[in-house]
Coordinates of C-alpha atoms in Angstrom, one line a residue:
Chain S
X1 CA 92.6 73.5 106.8
X2 CA 90.6 76.6 107.6
X3 CA 91.8 79.5 105.2
X4 CA 91.9 83.1 105.8
X5 CA 91.2 86.0 103.6
X6 CA 92.4 89.6 103.7
X7 CA 92.6 92.8 101.4
X8 CA 95.5 92.9 99.5
X9 CA 96.5 96.4 100.7
X10 CA 95.5 99.4 103.0
X11 CA 96.4 102.6 103.5
X12 CA 96.4 105.0 106.6
X13 CA 97.8 108.5 107.6
X14 CA 100.3 108.5 110.3
X15 CA 99.0 108.8 114.0
X16 CA 95.5 107.6 112.8
X17 CA 93.9 104.3 113.9
X18 CA 94.0 101.4 111.3
X19 CA 91.6 98.5 111.0
X20 CA 92.9 95.4 109.3
X21 CA 90.0 92.8 108.5
X22 CA 90.3 89.2 108.3
X23 CA 87.7 86.9 107.3
X24 CA 87.9 83.1 108.3
X25 CA 84.5 81.6 107.8
X26 CA 85.6 77.8 107.8
X27 CA 87.4 78.4 111.4
X28 CA 86.8 75.5 113.9
X29 CA 85.9 75.8 117.5
X30 CA 89.5 75.2 118.6
X31 CA 91.5 77.4 116.3
X32 CA 93.2 80.3 117.4
X33 CA 93.6 83.4 115.3
X34 CA 96.9 84.8 115.3
X35 CA 98.3 88.0 113.7
X36 CA 101.8 88.4 112.4
X37 CA 103.6 91.2 110.4
X38 CA 106.6 91.2 108.1
X39 CA 109.0 94.0 107.1
X40 CA 110.9 93.7 103.9
X41 CA 113.7 91.3 103.9
X42 CA 112.8 90.1 107.3
X43 CA 110.9 87.3 109.1
X44 CA 107.4 87.9 110.5
X45 CA 106.9 88.8 113.9
X46 CA 104.0 88.1 116.3
X47 CA 101.6 90.7 116.8
X48 CA 98.7 89.3 118.7
X49 CA 96.4 86.3 119.0
X50 CA 92.9 85.4 120.5
X51 CA 90.4 82.7 120.8
X52 CA 86.9 84.2 121.3
X53 CA 87.3 87.3 123.5
X54 CA 88.9 90.5 122.4
X55 CA 92.6 91.2 123.1
X56 CA 94.8 93.8 123.9
X57 CA 98.6 94.2 124.3
X58 CA 101.1 96.9 123.6
X59 CA 101.3 96.7 120.0
X60 CA 97.6 96.0 119.1
X61 CA 94.2 95.1 119.6
X62 CA 92.4 92.1 118.2
X63 CA 88.6 92.3 117.9
X64 CA 87.0 89.1 117.3
X65 CA 83.5 88.4 115.6
X66 CA 80.7 86.9 118.0
X67 CA 80.5 83.9 115.6
X68 CA 84.5 84.0 115.2
X69 CA 84.1 84.0 111.4
X70 CA 86.1 87.3 111.1
X71 CA 88.4 89.1 113.1
X72 CA 90.1 92.8 112.9
X73 CA 93.5 93.7 114.0
X74 CA 93.4 97.4 115.4
X75 CA 96.5 99.7 115.4
X76 CA 95.6 102.5 117.7
X77 CA 98.0 105.1 116.1
X78 CA 99.8 104.0 113.0
X79 CA 103.5 105.2 112.6
X80 CA 105.8 104.7 109.8
X81 CA 107.4 101.6 111.3
X82 CA 104.0 99.9 111.3
X83 CA 104.3 99.7 107.5
X84 CA 104.4 96.1 106.7
X85 CA 102.7 93.2 105.5
X86 CA 100.2 91.9 108.1
X87 CA 99.2 88.3 107.8
X88 CA 96.3 86.6 109.7
X89 CA 96.5 82.9 110.5
X90 CA 94.8 80.3 112.0
X91 CA 96.5 77.7 114.4
X92 CA 95.0 74.6 113.3
X93 CA 94.9 70.9 114.1
X94 CA 95.9 69.0 117.2
X95 CA 98.6 66.5 117.9
X96 CA 101.3 66.2 115.3
X97 CA 99.1 67.6 112.8
X98 CA 99.1 71.2 114.1
X99 CA 100.8 73.7 111.8
X100 CA 100.6 77.5 111.0
X101 CA 99.1 78.3 107.8
X102 CA 99.3 81.9 106.4
X103 CA 96.9 83.7 104.5
X104 CA 97.4 86.2 101.5
X105 CA 98.6 89.1 103.8
X106 CA 97.5 92.8 103.7
X107 CA 100.3 95.3 102.8
X108 CA 99.8 98.6 105.1
X109 CA 101.2 101.6 103.6
X110 CA 101.4 104.3 106.2
X111 CA 102.0 108.1 104.8
X112 CA 102.9 111.3 106.5
Chain V
X1 CA 120.3 85.5 123.9
X2 CA 117.7 83.1 123.1
X3 CA 116.4 82.8 119.5
X4 CA 116.3 81.2 116.0
X5 CA 119.2 81.4 113.8
X6 CA 119.1 80.6 110.1
X7 CA 122.4 80.4 108.0
X8 CA 123.7 81.6 105.6
X9 CA 121.8 85.0 105.2
X10 CA 122.5 84.5 101.2
X11 CA 123.3 81.4 99.4
X12 CA 124.3 80.7 95.8
X13 CA 124.3 77.5 94.1
X14 CA 124.5 76.0 90.6
X15 CA 121.6 74.4 89.2
X16 CA 121.6 70.5 89.9
X17 CA 123.2 70.9 93.1
X18 CA 121.6 70.0 96.3
X19 CA 121.9 72.8 99.3
X20 CA 121.2 72.4 103.0
X21 CA 119.7 75.2 104.9
X22 CA 120.7 75.4 108.7
X23 CA 118.0 76.3 111.2
X24 CA 118.7 76.4 115.0
X25 CA 116.9 77.5 118.1
X26 CA 117.6 77.7 121.7
X27 CA 114.4 78.3 123.0
X28 CA 113.8 74.7 123.9
X29 CA 110.7 74.6 121.6
X30 CA 109.4 71.2 120.3
X31 CA 107.8 72.4 117.0
X32 CA 109.7 73.7 113.9
X33 CA 108.6 75.0 110.3
X34 CA 110.2 75.6 107.1
X35 CA 108.4 78.5 104.7
X36 CA 109.1 79.4 101.3
X37 CA 108.4 83.3 100.0
X38 CA 108.6 84.3 96.5
X39 CA 108.7 88.0 95.8
X40 CA 105.6 89.7 96.6
X41 CA 103.8 86.6 97.9
X42 CA 102.8 85.2 101.1
X43 CA 104.6 82.1 103.1
X44 CA 104.0 78.7 101.9
X45 CA 104.4 76.0 104.4
X46 CA 107.2 73.4 103.1
X47 CA 107.5 71.0 106.1
X48 CA 107.0 71.4 109.7
X49 CA 108.0 68.9 112.9
X50 CA 106.4 68.9 116.2
X51 CA 108.6 66.7 118.0
X52 CA 112.0 65.2 117.5
X53 CA 112.2 62.4 114.8
X54 CA 109.0 63.2 113.4
X55 CA 107.9 65.6 110.6
X56 CA 105.1 66.0 108.1
X57 CA 104.8 67.6 104.6
X58 CA 103.3 71.1 104.2
X59 CA 101.8 72.3 101.0
X60 CA 104.8 72.4 98.9
X61 CA 106.9 69.7 100.2
X62 CA 108.0 68.2 96.6
X63 CA 111.8 68.8 95.9
X64 CA 113.0 69.3 99.6
X65 CA 113.7 67.3 102.4
X66 CA 114.0 67.7 106.1
X67 CA 115.3 65.9 109.2
X68 CA 114.9 66.5 112.8
X69 CA 117.4 64.5 115.0
X70 CA 117.8 66.8 117.5
X71 CA 115.2 69.2 119.2
X72 CA 117.4 72.3 118.6
X73 CA 117.9 71.8 114.9
X74 CA 115.5 71.2 111.7
X75 CA 117.8 71.4 108.6
X76 CA 116.2 71.8 104.9
X77 CA 117.8 70.2 101.8
X78 CA 116.6 71.6 98.6
X79 CA 117.3 68.9 96.2
X80 CA 118.0 69.2 92.4
X81 CA 114.2 67.8 91.8
X82 CA 112.8 71.2 93.0
X83 CA 112.1 73.0 89.9
X84 CA 112.2 76.6 90.9
X85 CA 114.4 76.8 94.2
X86 CA 115.4 80.2 94.0
X87 CA 113.4 81.9 97.0
X88 CA 113.5 83.6 100.4
X89 CA 113.2 80.5 103.0
X90 CA 112.0 81.2 106.5
X91 CA 112.4 79.0 109.6
X92 CA 109.9 79.3 112.8
X93 CA 109.6 77.6 116.1
X94 CA 106.9 77.6 118.7
X95 CA 106.6 75.7 122.1
X96 CA 104.9 72.7 120.9
X97 CA 101.6 70.9 119.5
X98 CA 100.1 70.7 122.9
X99 CA 99.6 74.5 123.2
X100 CA 98.3 76.2 120.6
X101 CA 97.8 79.7 122.1
X102 CA 101.5 80.8 121.8
X103 CA 103.6 82.9 119.4
X104 CA 105.8 81.3 116.8
X105 CA 109.4 82.7 116.3
X106 CA 110.7 83.6 113.1
X107 CA 114.2 83.3 111.9
X108 CA 115.6 86.2 109.6
X109 CA 115.4 83.8 106.6
X110 CA 118.1 82.8 103.9
X111 CA 117.8 84.0 100.3
X112 CA 118.8 81.2 98.0
X113 CA 119.5 81.9 94.6
X114 CA 120.2 79.3 92.0
X115 CA 122.0 80.1 88.7

């Protein structure tokens, strides 16, 4: 299965943009890139996903490299509520083998 | 409201006892997943199921068992064979294996403590 690599932690000041990187050099052509975030003692929540083109939604933007071996989650204006662990995962496989495999996650700290 | 429910939120058991964690969803999702999370660590996949009456082992299935008799339910049994069962357990669901470009929904987790 394709794996992802993320930095263990990042820091940001409130109201500044944050760029969270993810490497997935063994991604296959049919894998989607998903991002989730997890607050302490809670289940992860969906942030955004994409295949090849850059994606935007109300929470964030996802920039995908042309060769798809890396991607970047962009929080345009970080708030204290964005402090969480962010996971970059690949949706892999077809048929009954399809599963969600999580990477190491990046712990984002947001300060005033 | 539609969603995925795990119960109980906290669970205590004595060592050597089997324990079953509940996961129910009313989202009409085909796929369901169980993850384990240890303090300060990421999520590790235990078992997953893409359709009723079928399930697959994840990365750390030893010491666990599951069943998928109904679409909306995917209970996880932590057996006495699991050497370090104390952890935070998370259940998730998603529409199905035919559709990869959709999000997964997670429950709020069950924190199991074995003493």
